[in-house]
GROMACS .gro file of C-alpha atoms in nm:
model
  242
    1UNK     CA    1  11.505  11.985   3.561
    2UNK     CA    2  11.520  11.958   3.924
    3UNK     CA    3  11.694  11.613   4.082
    4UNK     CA    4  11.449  11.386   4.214
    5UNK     CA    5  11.545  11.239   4.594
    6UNK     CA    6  11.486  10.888   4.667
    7UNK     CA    7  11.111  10.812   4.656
    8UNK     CA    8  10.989  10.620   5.030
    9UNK     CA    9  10.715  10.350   4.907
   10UNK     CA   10  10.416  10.353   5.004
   11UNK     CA   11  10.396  10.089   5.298
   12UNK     CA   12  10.717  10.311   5.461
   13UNK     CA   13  10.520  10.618   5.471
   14UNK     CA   14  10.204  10.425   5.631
   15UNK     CA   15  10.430  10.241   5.866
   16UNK     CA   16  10.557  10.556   6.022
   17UNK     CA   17  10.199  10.753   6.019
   18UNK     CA   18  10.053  10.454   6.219
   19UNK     CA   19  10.350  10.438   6.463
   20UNK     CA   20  10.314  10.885   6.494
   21UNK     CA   21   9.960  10.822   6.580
   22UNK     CA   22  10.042  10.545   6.827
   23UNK     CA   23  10.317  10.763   7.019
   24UNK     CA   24  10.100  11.064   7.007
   25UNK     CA   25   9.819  10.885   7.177
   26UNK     CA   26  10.040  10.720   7.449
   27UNK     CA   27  10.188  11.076   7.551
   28UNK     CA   28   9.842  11.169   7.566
   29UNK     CA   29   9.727  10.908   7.731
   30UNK     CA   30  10.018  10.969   7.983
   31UNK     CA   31   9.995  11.320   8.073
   32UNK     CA   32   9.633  11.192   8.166
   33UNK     CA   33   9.726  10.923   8.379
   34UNK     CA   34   9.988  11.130   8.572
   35UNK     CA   35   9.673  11.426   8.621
   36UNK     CA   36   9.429  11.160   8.737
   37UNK     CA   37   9.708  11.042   8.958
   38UNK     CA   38   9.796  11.382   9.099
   39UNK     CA   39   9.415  11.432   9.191
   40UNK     CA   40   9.404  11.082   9.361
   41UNK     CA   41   9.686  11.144   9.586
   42UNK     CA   42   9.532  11.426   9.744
   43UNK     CA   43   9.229  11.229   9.785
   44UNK     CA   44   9.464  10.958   9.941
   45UNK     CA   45   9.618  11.244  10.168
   46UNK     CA   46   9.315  11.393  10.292
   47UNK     CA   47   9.142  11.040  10.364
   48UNK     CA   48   9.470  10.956  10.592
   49UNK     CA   49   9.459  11.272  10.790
   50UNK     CA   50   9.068  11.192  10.870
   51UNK     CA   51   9.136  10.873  10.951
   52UNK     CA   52   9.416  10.972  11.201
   53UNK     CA   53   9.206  11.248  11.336
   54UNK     CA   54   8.902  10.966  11.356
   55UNK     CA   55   9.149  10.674  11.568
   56UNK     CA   56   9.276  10.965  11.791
   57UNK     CA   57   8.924  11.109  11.877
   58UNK     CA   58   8.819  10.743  11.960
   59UNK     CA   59   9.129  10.689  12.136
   60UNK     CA   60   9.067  10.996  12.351
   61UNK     CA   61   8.720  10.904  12.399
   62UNK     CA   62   8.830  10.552  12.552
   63UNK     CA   63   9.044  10.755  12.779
   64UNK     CA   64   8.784  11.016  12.891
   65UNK     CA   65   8.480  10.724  12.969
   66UNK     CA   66   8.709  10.502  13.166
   67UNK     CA   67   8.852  10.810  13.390
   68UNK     CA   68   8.476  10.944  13.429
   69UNK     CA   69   8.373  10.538  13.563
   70UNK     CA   70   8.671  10.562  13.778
   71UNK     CA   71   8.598  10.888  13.907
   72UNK     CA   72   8.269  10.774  14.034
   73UNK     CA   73   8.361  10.419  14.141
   74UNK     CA   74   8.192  10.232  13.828
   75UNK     CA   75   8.313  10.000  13.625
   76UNK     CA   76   8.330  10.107  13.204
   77UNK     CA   77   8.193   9.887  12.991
   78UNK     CA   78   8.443   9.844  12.707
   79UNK     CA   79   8.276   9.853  12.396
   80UNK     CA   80   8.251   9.491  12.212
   81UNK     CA   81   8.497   9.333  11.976
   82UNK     CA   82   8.403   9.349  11.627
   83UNK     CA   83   8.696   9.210  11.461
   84UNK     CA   84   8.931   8.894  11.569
   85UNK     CA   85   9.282   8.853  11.412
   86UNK     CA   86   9.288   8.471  11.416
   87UNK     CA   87   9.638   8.253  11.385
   88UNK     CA   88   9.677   7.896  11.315
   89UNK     CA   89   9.962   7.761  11.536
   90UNK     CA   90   9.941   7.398  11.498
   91UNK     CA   91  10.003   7.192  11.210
   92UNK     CA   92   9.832   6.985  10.985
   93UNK     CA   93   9.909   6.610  11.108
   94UNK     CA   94   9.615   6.410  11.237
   95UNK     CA   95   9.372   6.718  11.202
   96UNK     CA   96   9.032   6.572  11.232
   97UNK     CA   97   8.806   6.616  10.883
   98UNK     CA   98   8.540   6.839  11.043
   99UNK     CA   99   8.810   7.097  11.226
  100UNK     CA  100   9.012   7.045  10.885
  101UNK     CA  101   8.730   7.174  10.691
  102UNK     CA  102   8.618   7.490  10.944
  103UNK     CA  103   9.018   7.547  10.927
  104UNK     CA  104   8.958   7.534  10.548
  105UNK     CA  105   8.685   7.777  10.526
  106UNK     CA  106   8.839   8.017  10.790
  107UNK     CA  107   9.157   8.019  10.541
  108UNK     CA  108   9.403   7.872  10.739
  109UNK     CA  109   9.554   7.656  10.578
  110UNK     CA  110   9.882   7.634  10.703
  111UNK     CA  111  10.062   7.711  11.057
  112UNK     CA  112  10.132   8.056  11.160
  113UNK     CA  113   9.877   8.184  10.902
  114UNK     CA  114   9.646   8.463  10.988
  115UNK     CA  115   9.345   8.616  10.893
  116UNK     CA  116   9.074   8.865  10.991
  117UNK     CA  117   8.735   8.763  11.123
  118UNK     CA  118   8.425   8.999  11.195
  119UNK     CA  119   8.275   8.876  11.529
  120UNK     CA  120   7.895   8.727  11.493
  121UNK     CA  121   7.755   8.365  11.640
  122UNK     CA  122   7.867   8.205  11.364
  123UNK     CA  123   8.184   8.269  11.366
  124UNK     CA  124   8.281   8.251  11.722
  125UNK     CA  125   8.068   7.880  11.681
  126UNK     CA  126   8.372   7.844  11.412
  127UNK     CA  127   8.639   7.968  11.664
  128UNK     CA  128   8.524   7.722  11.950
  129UNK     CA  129   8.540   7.413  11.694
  130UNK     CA  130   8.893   7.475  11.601
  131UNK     CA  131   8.989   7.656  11.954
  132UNK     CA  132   9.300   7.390  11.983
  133UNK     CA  133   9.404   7.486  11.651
  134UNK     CA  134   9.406   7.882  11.665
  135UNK     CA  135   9.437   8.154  11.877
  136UNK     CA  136   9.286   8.469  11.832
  137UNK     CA  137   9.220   8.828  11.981
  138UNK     CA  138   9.095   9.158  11.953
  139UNK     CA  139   9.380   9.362  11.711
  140UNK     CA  140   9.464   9.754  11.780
  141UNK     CA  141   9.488   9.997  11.474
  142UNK     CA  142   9.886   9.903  11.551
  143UNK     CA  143   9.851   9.556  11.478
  144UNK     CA  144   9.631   9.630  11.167
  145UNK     CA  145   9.797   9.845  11.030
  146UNK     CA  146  10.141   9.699  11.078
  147UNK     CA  147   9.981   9.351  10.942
  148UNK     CA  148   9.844   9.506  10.647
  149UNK     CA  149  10.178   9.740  10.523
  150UNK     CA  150  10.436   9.457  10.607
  151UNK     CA  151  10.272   9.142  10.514
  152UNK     CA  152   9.987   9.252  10.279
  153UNK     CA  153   9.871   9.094   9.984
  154UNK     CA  154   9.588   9.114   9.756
  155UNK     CA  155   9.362   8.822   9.579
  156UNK     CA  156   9.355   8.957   9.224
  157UNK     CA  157   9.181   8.701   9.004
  158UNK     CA  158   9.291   8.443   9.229
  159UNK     CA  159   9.662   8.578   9.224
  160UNK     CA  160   9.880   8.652   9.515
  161UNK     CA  161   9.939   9.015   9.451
  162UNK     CA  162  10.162   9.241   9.704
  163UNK     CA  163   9.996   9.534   9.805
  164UNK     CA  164  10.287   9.805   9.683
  165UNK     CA  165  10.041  10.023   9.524
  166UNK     CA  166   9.720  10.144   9.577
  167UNK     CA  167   9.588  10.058   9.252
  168UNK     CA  168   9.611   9.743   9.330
  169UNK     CA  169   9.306   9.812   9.596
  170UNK     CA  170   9.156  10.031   9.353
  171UNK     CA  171   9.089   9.797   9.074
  172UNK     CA  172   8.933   9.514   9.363
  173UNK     CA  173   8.745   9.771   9.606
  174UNK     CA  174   8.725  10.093   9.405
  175UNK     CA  175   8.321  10.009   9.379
  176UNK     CA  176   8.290   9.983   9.749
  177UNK     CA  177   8.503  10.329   9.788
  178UNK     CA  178   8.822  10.176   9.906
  179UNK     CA  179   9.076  10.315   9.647
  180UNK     CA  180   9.354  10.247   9.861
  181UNK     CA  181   9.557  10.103  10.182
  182UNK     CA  182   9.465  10.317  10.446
  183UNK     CA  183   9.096  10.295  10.330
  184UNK     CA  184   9.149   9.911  10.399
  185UNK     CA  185   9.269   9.953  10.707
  186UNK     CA  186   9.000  10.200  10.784
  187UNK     CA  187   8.740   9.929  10.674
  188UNK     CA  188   8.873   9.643  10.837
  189UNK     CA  189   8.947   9.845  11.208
  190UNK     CA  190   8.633   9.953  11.241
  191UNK     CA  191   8.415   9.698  11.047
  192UNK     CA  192   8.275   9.897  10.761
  193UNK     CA  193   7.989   9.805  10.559
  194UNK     CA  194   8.282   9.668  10.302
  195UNK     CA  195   8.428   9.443  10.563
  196UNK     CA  196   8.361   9.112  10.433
  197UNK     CA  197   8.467   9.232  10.046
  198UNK     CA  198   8.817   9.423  10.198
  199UNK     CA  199   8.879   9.074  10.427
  200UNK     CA  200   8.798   8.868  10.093
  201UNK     CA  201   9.045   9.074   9.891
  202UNK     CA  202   9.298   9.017  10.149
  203UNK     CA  203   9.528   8.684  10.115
  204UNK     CA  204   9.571   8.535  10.427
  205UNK     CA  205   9.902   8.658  10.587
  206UNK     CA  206  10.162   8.425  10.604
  207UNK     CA  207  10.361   8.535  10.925
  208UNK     CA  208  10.712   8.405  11.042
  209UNK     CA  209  10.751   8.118  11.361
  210UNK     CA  210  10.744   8.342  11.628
  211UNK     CA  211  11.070   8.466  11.804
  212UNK     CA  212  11.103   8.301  12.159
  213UNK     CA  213  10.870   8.023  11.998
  214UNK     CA  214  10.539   7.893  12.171
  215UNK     CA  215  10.596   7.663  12.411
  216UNK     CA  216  10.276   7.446  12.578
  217UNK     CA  217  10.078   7.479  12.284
  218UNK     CA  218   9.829   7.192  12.354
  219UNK     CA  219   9.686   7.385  12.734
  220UNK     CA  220   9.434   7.665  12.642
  221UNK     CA  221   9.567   8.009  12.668
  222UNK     CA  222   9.388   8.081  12.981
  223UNK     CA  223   9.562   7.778  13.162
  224UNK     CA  224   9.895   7.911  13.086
  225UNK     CA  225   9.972   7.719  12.767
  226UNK     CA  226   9.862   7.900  12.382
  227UNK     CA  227   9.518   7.800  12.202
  228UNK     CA  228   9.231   7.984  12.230
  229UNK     CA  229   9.126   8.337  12.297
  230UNK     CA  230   9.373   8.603  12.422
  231UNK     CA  231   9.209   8.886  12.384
  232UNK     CA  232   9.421   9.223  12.373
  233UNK     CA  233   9.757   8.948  12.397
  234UNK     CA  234   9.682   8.894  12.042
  235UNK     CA  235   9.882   9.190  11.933
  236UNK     CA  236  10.182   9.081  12.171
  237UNK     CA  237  10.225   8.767  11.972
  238UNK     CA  238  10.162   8.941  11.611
  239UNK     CA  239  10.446   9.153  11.724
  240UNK     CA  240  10.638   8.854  11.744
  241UNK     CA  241  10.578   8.704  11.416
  242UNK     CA  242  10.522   9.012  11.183
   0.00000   0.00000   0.00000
């Protein structure tokens, strides 16, 4: 009669079955993840390489209506600001309630914090209020961008998440077709119908003292000193602190 090996109980055999099934559905599970992923990064790719064609058309275009004016002795109307980049550069001691709350709302909670803000009455009602507070400007696609890639974080469920991957914008804005950084950029340069979703998902940025420091900061920007609005300036300073 032939030798019998060691019998494996029952529970053994089970055991390993389960755990066979469970590796066999993560590989699988894998290989899809890294397909899905391929696809999405040529997505990614092509959406950059619009985008870039997009800010260099509009760029050129810029160029093209202020020569024409200037050819003909007129004056080009620059087209509107849509989008302030707003920074708090004074404290929080003896901060009135009322400017402490607008500061609240607008984010800006602490000094040298910064945040995006889409241009309507309201808002530049806001601005006024707290103009000894802040200063603020129109941002380029440099400062943007620059803002967004060094300093960016995302609010995921209330968590300060850095923005190293793009699925971290694809699980917050994949339903308003942003699946990833440049798309955020995209949205918040040019004011997309997204806008006030892409600014929500963004944490306020938290930028460093500024190198050379501020000095005057209680005269208005205009009168030589810091608060208030400095228009294209804004992206000087931001230099300075990013």
């Amino acid at each position: 009669s032939m030798a019998k090996g060691p019998v494996v109980p029952e529970h053994v055999l089970k055991k390993r079955k389960t755990l066979e099934a469970i590796q066999a559905d993560r590989t699988k599970k894998l290989a899809e993840e890294r397909a899905k992923n391929k696809v999405q990064r040529g997505v990614i790719f092509k959406k950059a390489a619009a985008y870039a064609k997009e800010y260099k058309q509009k760029e050129a275009d810029l160029v093209r209506f202020r020569r024409e004016a200037k050819k003909h002795n007129n004056f080009y109307m620059e087209p509107e600001t849509k989008v302030v980049f707003v920074i708090r550069i004074r404290g929080i001691n003896a901060v009135d309630p009322k400017t402490r709350k607008i500061l609240q709302l607008m984010r800006l909670r602490q000094i040298n914090n910064g945040v995006f803000m889409k241009i309507n009455s309201a808002s530049i009602n806001m601005l006024r209020l707290v103009a000894p507070y802040v200063t603020y400007g129109a941002p380029n696609l440099k400062t943007v961008r620059e803002l967004i890639y060094k300093r960016g974080f995302g609010s995921v469920s209330r968590q300060r998440m850095p923005l190293t991957d793009n699925k971290v914008v694809e699980e917050s804005l994949g339903k308003h077709g942003i699946v990833c950084v440049e798309d955020l950029i995209h949205e918040i340069i040019t004011v997309g119908p997204a806008f006030r979703e892409a600014n929500k998902f963004l944490w306020p940025f938290k930028l460093s003292a500024p190198k050379g420091g501020l000095p005057v900061k209680r005269k208005s920007f205009i009168q030589g000193g810091q608060f208030g609005d400095r228009e294209k300036y804004i992206n000087n300073l931001v230099r300075r602190m990013n």
